[in-house]
Short mmCIF file of C-alpha atoms in Angstrom, two decimals:
data_model
loop_
_atom_site.label_atom_id
_atom_site.label_comp_id
_atom_site.label_asym_id
_atom_site.label_seq_id
_atom_site.Cartn_x
_atom_site.Cartn_y
_atom_site.Cartn_z
CA MET A 1 16.58 -29.65 26.32
CA ILE A 2 18.37 -27.25 24.45
CA SER A 3 16.91 -28.46 21.14
CA ASP A 4 13.51 -28.64 21.79
CA PRO A 5 11.69 -27.95 18.60
CA SER A 6 8.68 -26.50 20.07
CA PHE A 7 10.23 -23.73 22.39
CA LEU A 8 7.82 -22.01 24.58
CA GLY A 9 5.42 -24.02 23.05
CA VAL A 10 5.64 -22.38 19.91
CA PRO A 11 6.32 -24.74 16.60
CA ASP A 12 8.93 -24.44 15.06
CA VAL A 13 11.24 -22.11 17.38
CA ASP A 14 13.86 -24.05 18.89
CA ILE A 15 15.94 -21.33 21.63
CA TYR A 16 18.59 -20.56 19.19
CA LEU A 17 15.83 -19.08 16.24
CA PHE A 18 14.47 -17.29 19.81
CA VAL A 19 17.44 -15.72 20.54
CA GLY A 20 18.70 -15.17 17.11
CA LEU A 21 15.25 -13.14 16.37
CA SER A 22 15.96 -11.07 20.51
CA VAL A 23 18.97 -10.16 19.29
CA ALA A 24 18.00 -8.73 15.99
CA SER A 25 14.93 -7.06 17.42
CA PHE A 26 16.79 -5.21 19.77
CA PHE A 27 19.72 -3.29 16.58
CA THR A 28 16.30 -3.44 14.24
CA THR A 29 14.79 -1.35 16.97
CA LEU A 30 17.76 1.05 18.10
CA ILE A 31 18.31 1.80 14.37
CA GLY A 32 14.51 2.49 14.06
CA ALA A 33 15.57 5.34 17.51
CA LEU A 34 18.10 6.17 16.05
CA THR A 35 17.21 7.10 12.30
CA GLY A 36 13.64 7.37 13.12
CA THR A 37 12.54 4.84 10.41
CA ILE A 38 13.41 1.68 8.68
CA GLY A 39 13.93 -0.87 12.01
CA GLY A 40 9.79 -2.38 11.47
CA LEU A 41 11.02 -2.12 7.87
CA LEU A 42 14.02 -4.58 8.64
CA MET A 43 12.52 -6.93 11.02
CA LEU A 44 9.99 -7.79 9.14
CA GLY A 45 12.47 -8.59 6.35
CA ILE A 46 14.25 -11.06 8.47
CA LEU A 47 10.90 -12.77 10.21
CA SER A 48 10.27 -13.06 6.65
CA LEU A 49 12.96 -15.57 6.33
CA PHE A 50 11.95 -18.08 9.14
CA PHE A 51 7.38 -17.36 8.95
CA PRO A 52 4.78 -17.32 6.73
CA PRO A 53 2.73 -13.96 6.06
CA VAL A 54 -0.05 -15.62 8.63
CA VAL A 55 1.92 -15.32 11.35
CA LEU A 56 4.33 -12.64 10.05
CA ILE A 57 2.28 -9.84 10.24
CA PRO A 58 0.37 -10.42 13.40
CA VAL A 59 3.76 -11.15 15.69
CA HIS A 60 5.55 -8.27 13.90
CA THR A 61 2.25 -5.91 14.26
CA VAL A 62 2.15 -6.55 18.50
CA ALA A 63 5.59 -6.09 18.57
CA GLN A 64 5.84 -3.08 16.77
CA LEU A 65 2.51 -1.82 19.05
CA GLY A 66 5.13 -2.10 22.08
CA VAL A 67 7.78 -0.77 20.24
CA SER A 68 5.88 2.17 18.98
CA CYS A 69 3.93 2.53 22.34
CA THR A 70 7.05 2.70 24.31
CA ARG A 71 8.25 5.66 21.78
CA ALA A 72 4.88 7.66 22.12
CA PHE A 73 5.48 7.18 25.92
CA LEU A 74 8.85 8.77 26.13
CA MET A 75 8.54 11.40 23.70
CA TRP A 76 4.49 11.89 24.71
CA LYS A 77 5.92 15.97 25.16
CA TRP A 78 6.29 16.35 20.94
CA VAL A 79 3.65 14.40 20.00
CA MET A 80 1.88 16.41 17.80
CA ARG A 81 -2.08 15.38 19.76
CA GLY A 82 -3.89 17.29 16.78
CA ALA A 83 -3.39 14.62 14.61
CA LEU A 84 -4.17 11.62 16.90
CA PRO A 85 -8.20 12.62 16.40
CA PRO A 86 -8.21 11.94 11.93
CA PHE A 87 -5.35 9.28 12.53
CA ILE A 88 -7.45 6.99 14.62
CA LEU A 89 -10.56 7.65 12.52
CA GLY A 90 -8.55 6.93 9.43
CA ALA A 91 -6.90 3.76 10.97
CA ILE A 92 -10.01 2.12 12.51
CA LEU A 93 -11.66 2.68 9.02
CA GLY A 94 -8.55 1.41 7.27
CA ALA A 95 -8.04 -1.61 9.15
CA THR A 96 -12.50 -2.99 8.66
CA VAL A 97 -11.60 -2.24 4.66
CA GLY A 98 -8.23 -4.14 5.02
CA ALA A 99 -9.69 -7.04 7.27
CA GLN A 100 -11.60 -8.26 5.31
CA LEU A 101 -9.41 -8.26 2.50
CA PHE A 102 -6.51 -10.02 4.74
CA VAL A 103 -8.96 -12.72 5.54
CA VAL A 104 -9.63 -13.77 1.62
CA LEU A 105 -6.13 -13.39 -0.05
CA SER A 106 -3.55 -16.44 -0.27
CA GLU A 107 -0.15 -16.64 1.33
CA GLY A 108 1.81 -15.97 -2.65
CA TRP A 109 -0.33 -12.81 -2.34
CA LEU A 110 0.15 -11.48 1.29
CA GLN A 111 4.45 -12.69 0.22
CA ALA A 112 4.33 -10.89 -2.85
CA ALA A 113 2.48 -7.45 -1.17
CA ILE A 114 5.71 -8.21 1.98
CA GLY A 115 7.95 -7.99 -0.55
CA GLY A 116 7.03 -5.82 -2.95
CA PHE A 117 6.14 -2.76 0.48
CA ILE A 118 9.88 -4.02 1.03
CA LEU A 119 11.46 -3.29 -2.03
CA LEU A 120 8.68 -0.31 -2.71
CA PHE A 121 10.38 1.82 0.43
CA THR A 122 13.82 1.01 0.74
CA TRP A 123 13.76 3.33 -3.01
CA MET A 124 11.87 5.21 -2.81
CA PRO A 125 11.50 6.64 1.40
CA GLN A 126 9.81 9.85 1.05
CA PHE A 127 6.08 9.54 0.02
CA ALA A 128 3.49 12.11 -0.12
CA SER A 129 3.78 15.05 2.60
CA GLY A 130 1.99 17.67 1.44
CA GLY A 131 -2.45 18.32 1.34
CA ALA A 132 -4.02 19.60 4.81
CA ASP A 133 -3.63 18.04 7.89
CA ARG A 134 -6.76 17.41 9.04
CA LEU A 135 -7.45 15.51 5.95
CA ARG A 136 -4.27 14.44 5.48
CA PHE A 137 -3.49 12.71 8.71
CA GLY A 138 -6.75 11.08 8.78
CA VAL A 139 -6.25 9.59 5.16
CA LEU A 140 -2.27 8.69 6.68
CA GLY A 141 -4.34 6.46 9.00
CA PHE A 142 -6.25 4.70 7.28
CA VAL A 143 -3.48 3.93 4.47
CA ALA A 144 -1.22 2.73 7.06
CA THR A 145 -3.65 0.41 8.81
CA PHE A 146 -5.21 -0.77 5.29
CA LEU A 147 -1.30 -1.59 4.66
CA GLY A 148 -0.83 -2.74 8.52
CA MET A 149 -3.25 -5.62 7.55
CA PHE A 150 -0.73 -7.12 4.80
CA VAL A 151 2.48 -6.02 5.44
CA SER A 152 2.55 -4.94 8.90
CA ALA A 153 5.87 -2.13 8.81
CA THR A 154 4.25 1.18 7.53
CA GLY A 155 6.52 3.86 9.93
CA THR A 156 8.91 3.73 7.11
CA MET A 157 6.20 5.11 4.30
CA LEU A 158 4.65 7.44 7.48
CA SER A 159 7.73 8.70 8.93
CA PRO A 160 8.46 11.90 5.96
CA SER A 161 4.61 12.73 6.21
CA TRP A 162 5.17 13.84 10.11
CA ARG A 163 8.10 16.27 9.36
CA ARG A 164 8.42 19.48 6.97
CA PRO A 165 11.98 21.25 6.67
CA ARG A 166 13.17 24.67 8.06
CA PRO A 167 14.86 27.26 6.34
CA THR A 168 17.72 25.86 7.51
CA GLY A 169 17.47 21.86 6.10
CA ALA A 170 17.21 20.55 9.44
CA ILE A 171 13.65 18.99 10.02
CA MET A 172 11.33 19.75 12.77
CA SER A 173 7.73 18.86 14.14
CA ARG A 174 5.44 20.15 12.06
CA PRO A 175 2.24 22.21 13.59
CA LEU A 176 -0.84 21.19 12.86
CA ARG A 177 -3.07 23.40 10.82
CA ARG A 178 -6.57 23.65 10.42
#
């Protein structure tokens, strides 16, 4: 039956919503790949129209994990490998601290955090990109993962931190300094 209210066993998701979200995911991923940012934030906003934060955040996080791993695999040649250890350490700490807070927040606070995050990064996309690289990537790993526990889409915050301007004004990858 095409109008089954639990398509694929998921309550309140019919085939129309599933197809619509699949199409939205394709286009937001395309936008993210072309611009280097904003795709995850767009998808977060779209998903928030249909799901409560307790469902939205894990679903969006798993979808973004797939997209990000694929992008890292395809662009491995350009991955700043020296930034991975401090970033991963910061991410582990951020997840540990964030998980403790996530389980005690009400749905209203989670909705406010998601809405505030979307507004903040829509109007202020260039966040801190200075500081010593090893410390900066450790802090970025912590902050991105901590915030990701509540809002999921942190790529928009991170992308300016991985680049630096060339003298010509073009953007290039920043070499890792000790």
